[in-house]
Short mmCIF file of C-alpha atoms in Angstrom, two decimals:
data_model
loop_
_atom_site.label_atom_id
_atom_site.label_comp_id
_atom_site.label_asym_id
_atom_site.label_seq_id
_atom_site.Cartn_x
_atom_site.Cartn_y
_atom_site.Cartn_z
CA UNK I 223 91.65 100.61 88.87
CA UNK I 224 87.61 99.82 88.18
CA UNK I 225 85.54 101.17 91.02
CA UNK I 226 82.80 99.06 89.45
CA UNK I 227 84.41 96.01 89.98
CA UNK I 228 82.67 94.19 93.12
CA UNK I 229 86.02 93.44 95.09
CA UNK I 230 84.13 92.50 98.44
CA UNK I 231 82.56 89.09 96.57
CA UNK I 232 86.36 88.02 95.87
CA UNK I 233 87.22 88.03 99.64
CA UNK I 234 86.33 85.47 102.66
CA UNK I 235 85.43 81.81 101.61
CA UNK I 236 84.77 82.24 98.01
CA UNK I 237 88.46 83.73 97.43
CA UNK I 238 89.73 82.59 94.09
CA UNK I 239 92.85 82.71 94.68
CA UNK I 240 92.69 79.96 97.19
CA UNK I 241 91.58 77.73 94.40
CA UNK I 242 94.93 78.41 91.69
CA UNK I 243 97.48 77.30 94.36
CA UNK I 244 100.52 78.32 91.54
CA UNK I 245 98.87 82.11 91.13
CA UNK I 246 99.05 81.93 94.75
CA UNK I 247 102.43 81.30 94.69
CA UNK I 248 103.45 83.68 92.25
CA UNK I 249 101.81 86.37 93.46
CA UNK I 250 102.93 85.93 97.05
CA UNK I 251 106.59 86.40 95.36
CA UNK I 252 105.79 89.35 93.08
CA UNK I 253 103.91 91.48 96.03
CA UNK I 254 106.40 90.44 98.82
CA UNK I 255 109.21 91.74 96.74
CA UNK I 256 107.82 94.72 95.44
CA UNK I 257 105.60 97.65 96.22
CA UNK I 258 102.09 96.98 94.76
CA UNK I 259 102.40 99.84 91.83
CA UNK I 260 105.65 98.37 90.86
CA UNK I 261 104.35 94.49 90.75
CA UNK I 262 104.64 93.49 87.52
CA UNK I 263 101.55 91.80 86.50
CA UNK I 264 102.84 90.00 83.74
CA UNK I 265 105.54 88.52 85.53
CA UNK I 266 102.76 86.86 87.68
CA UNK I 267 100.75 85.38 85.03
CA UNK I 268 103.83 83.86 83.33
CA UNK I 269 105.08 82.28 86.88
CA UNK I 270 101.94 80.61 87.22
CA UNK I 271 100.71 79.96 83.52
CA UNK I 272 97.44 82.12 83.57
CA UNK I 273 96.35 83.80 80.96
CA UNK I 274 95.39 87.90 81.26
CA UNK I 275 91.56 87.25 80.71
CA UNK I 276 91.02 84.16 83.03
CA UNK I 277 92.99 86.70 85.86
CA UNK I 278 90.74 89.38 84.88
CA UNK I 279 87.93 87.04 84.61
CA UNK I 280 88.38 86.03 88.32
CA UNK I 281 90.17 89.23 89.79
CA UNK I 282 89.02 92.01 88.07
CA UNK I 283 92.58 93.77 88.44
CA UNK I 284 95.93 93.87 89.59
CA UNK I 285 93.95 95.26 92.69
CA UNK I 286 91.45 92.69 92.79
CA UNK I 287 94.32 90.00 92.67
CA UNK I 288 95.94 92.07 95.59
CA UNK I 289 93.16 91.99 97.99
CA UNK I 290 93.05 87.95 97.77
CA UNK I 291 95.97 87.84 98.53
CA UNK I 292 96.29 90.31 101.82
CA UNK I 293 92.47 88.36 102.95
CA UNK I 294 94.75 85.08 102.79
CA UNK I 295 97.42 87.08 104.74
CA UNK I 296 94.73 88.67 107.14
CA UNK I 297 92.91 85.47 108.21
CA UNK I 298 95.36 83.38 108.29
CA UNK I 299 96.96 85.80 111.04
CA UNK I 300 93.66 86.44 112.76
CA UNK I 301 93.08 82.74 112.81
CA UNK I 302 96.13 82.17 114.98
CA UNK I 303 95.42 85.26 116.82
CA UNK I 304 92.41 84.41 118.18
CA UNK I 305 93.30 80.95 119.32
CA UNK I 306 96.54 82.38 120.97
CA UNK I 307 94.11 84.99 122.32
CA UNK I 308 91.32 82.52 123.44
CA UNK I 309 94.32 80.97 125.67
CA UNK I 310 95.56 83.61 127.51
CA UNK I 311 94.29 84.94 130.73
CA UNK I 312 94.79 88.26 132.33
CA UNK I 313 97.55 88.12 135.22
CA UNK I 314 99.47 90.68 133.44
CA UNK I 315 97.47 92.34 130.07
CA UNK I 316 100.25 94.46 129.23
CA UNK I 317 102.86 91.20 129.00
CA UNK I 318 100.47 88.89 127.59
CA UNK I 319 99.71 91.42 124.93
CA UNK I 320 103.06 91.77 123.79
CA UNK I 321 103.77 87.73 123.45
CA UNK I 322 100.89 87.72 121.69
CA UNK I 323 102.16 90.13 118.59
CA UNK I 324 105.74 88.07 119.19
CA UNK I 325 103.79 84.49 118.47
CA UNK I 326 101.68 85.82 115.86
CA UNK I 327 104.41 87.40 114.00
CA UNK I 328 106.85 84.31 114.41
CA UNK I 329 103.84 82.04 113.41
CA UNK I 330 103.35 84.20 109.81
CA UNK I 331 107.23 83.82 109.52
CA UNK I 332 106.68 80.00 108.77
CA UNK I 333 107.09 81.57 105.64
CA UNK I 334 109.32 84.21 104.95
CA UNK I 335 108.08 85.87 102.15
CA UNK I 336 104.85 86.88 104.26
CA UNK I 337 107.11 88.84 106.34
CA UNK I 338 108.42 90.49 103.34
CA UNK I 339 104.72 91.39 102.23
CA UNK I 340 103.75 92.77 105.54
CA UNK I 341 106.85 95.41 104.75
CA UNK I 342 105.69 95.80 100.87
CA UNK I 343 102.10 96.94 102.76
CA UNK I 344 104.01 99.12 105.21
CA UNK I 345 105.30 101.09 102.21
CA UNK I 346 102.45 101.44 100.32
CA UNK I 347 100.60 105.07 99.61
CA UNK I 348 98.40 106.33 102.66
CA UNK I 349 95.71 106.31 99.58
CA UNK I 350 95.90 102.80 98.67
CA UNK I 351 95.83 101.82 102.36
CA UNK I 352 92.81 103.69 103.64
CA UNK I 353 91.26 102.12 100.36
CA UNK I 354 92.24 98.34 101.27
CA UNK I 355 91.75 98.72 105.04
CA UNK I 356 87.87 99.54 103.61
CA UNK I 357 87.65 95.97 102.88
CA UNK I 358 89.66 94.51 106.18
CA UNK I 359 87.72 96.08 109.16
CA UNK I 360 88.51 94.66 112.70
CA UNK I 361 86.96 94.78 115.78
CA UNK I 362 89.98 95.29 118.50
CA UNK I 363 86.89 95.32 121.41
CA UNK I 364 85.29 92.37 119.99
CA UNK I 365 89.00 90.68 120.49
CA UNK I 366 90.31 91.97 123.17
CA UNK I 367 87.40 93.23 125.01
CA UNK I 368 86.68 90.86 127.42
CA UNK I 369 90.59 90.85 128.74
CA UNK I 370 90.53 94.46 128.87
CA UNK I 371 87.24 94.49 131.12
CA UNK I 372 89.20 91.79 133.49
CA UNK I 373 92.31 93.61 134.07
CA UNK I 374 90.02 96.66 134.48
CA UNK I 375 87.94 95.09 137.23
CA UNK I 376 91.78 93.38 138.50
CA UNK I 377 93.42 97.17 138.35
CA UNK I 378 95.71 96.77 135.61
CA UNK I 379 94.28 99.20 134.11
CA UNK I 380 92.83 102.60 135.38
CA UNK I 381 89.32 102.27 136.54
CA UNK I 382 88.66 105.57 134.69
CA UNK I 383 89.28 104.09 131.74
CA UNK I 384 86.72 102.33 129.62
CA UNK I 385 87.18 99.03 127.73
CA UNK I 386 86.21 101.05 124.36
CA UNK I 387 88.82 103.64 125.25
CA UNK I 388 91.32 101.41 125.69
CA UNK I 389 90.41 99.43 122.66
CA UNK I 390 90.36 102.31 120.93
CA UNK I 391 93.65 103.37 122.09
CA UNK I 392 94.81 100.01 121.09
CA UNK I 393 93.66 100.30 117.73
CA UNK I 394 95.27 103.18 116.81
CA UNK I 395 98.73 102.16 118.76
CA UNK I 396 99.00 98.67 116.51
CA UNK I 397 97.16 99.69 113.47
CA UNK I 398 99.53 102.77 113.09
CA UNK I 399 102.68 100.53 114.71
CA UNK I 400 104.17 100.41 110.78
CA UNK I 401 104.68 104.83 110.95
CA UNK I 402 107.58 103.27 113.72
CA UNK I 403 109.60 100.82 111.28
CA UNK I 404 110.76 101.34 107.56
CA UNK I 405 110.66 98.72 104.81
CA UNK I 406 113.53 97.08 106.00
CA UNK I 407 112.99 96.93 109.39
CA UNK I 408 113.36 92.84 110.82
CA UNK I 409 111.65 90.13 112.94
CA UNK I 410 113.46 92.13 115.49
CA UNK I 411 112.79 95.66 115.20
CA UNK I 412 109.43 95.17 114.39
CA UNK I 413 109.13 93.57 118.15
CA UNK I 414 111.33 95.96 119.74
CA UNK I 415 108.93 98.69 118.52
CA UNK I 416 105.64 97.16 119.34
CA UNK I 417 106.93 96.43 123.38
CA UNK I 418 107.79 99.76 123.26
CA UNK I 419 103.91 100.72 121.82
CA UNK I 420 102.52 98.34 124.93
CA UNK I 421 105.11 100.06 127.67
CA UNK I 422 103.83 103.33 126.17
CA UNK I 423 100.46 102.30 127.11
CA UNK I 424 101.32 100.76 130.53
CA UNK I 425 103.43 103.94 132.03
CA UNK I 426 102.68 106.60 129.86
CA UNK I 427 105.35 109.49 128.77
CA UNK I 428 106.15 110.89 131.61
CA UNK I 429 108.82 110.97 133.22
CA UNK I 430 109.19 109.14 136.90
CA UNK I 431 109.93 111.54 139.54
CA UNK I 432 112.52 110.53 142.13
CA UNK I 433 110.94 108.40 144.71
CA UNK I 434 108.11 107.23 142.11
#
């Protein structure tokens, strides 16, 4: 990989890859079938008829090809996020926060290869993660901030608690959520384990005494 290869200016509006619909295409099948080391670059370019120096010319690298095509992935699931977010209100946080990963994940599943890429980045090197979640930063207080203030104010959630605490807590809960599933892991296991994430949150790991 280049490190002097400016991979934030390929990301956001100006994405290339938005404009060669058939790379798109080809490299949404290479990357959701295989790990990103064992995508075969060449097997993209033939599927969609680009040449190796117009990709490089536009990408940079295999990595640079990569990263347009998980910012595609990223906003296109934030974009749905936020307006399922936006709706919601905060009679029960803990519920609504767990339909809210259901419909988000059964909204990317419109097509199921993006489901198949979310495992290929679930099974990628703790290296090459920390390096692409450099270029994907989110906000979990600037999202769910104002619910978690609400349901502290409502008591849903302990008093002595702070909204960045518990958006910091949340962070760490659904950003590390794929250490829970394998590569193989379905629609429904990947559910299963993020309920279990939220009830972790809600009641904690202790045990209930008798009478609780």
């Amino acid at each position: 990989m280049k490190d002097y290869i400016n991979y934030k200016r390929l990301l956001g509006e100006g994405n290339p890859l938005k404009r060669y619909p058939r790379l798109f295409e080809a490299a949404l099948d290479e990357f959701s079938q295989k790990k990103f080391e064992d995508a075969s670059l060449n097997d993209i370019l033939k599927a969609s008829g680009m040449s190796k120096g117009s990709l490089y010319h536009h990408f940079g690298d295999k990595f640079g090809l990569y990263l347009c095509m998980i910012d595609i992935f990223v906003n296109k699931k934030l974009a749905f996020f936020h307006a399922y977010l936006a709706k919601q209100d905060t009679g029960d946080f803990f519920g609504m926060v767990k339909q809210l990963m259901r419909a988000t994940m059964e909204h990317m599943l419109i097509d199921e290869r993006m489901h198949h890429l979310s495992n290929r980045i679930m099974d990628i090197s703790e290296e090459l993660r920390t390096r692409i979640l450099e270029y994907f930063p989110y906000d979990f207080r600037q999202g769910f901030g104002p619910l978690i203030a609400a349901s502290i104010r409502s008591g849903q959630i302990d008093a002595r608690y702070s909204e960045e605490f518990v958006s910091k807590i949340l962070e760490i809960l659904l950003m590390n959520a794929h250490k829970f599933l394998s590569p193989q892991t379905d629609i429904g296991g990947f559910v299963g384990t993020i309920d279990r994430i939220i009830d972790f949150m809600q009641y904690g790991m202790a045990a209930k005494k008798e009478g609780d």
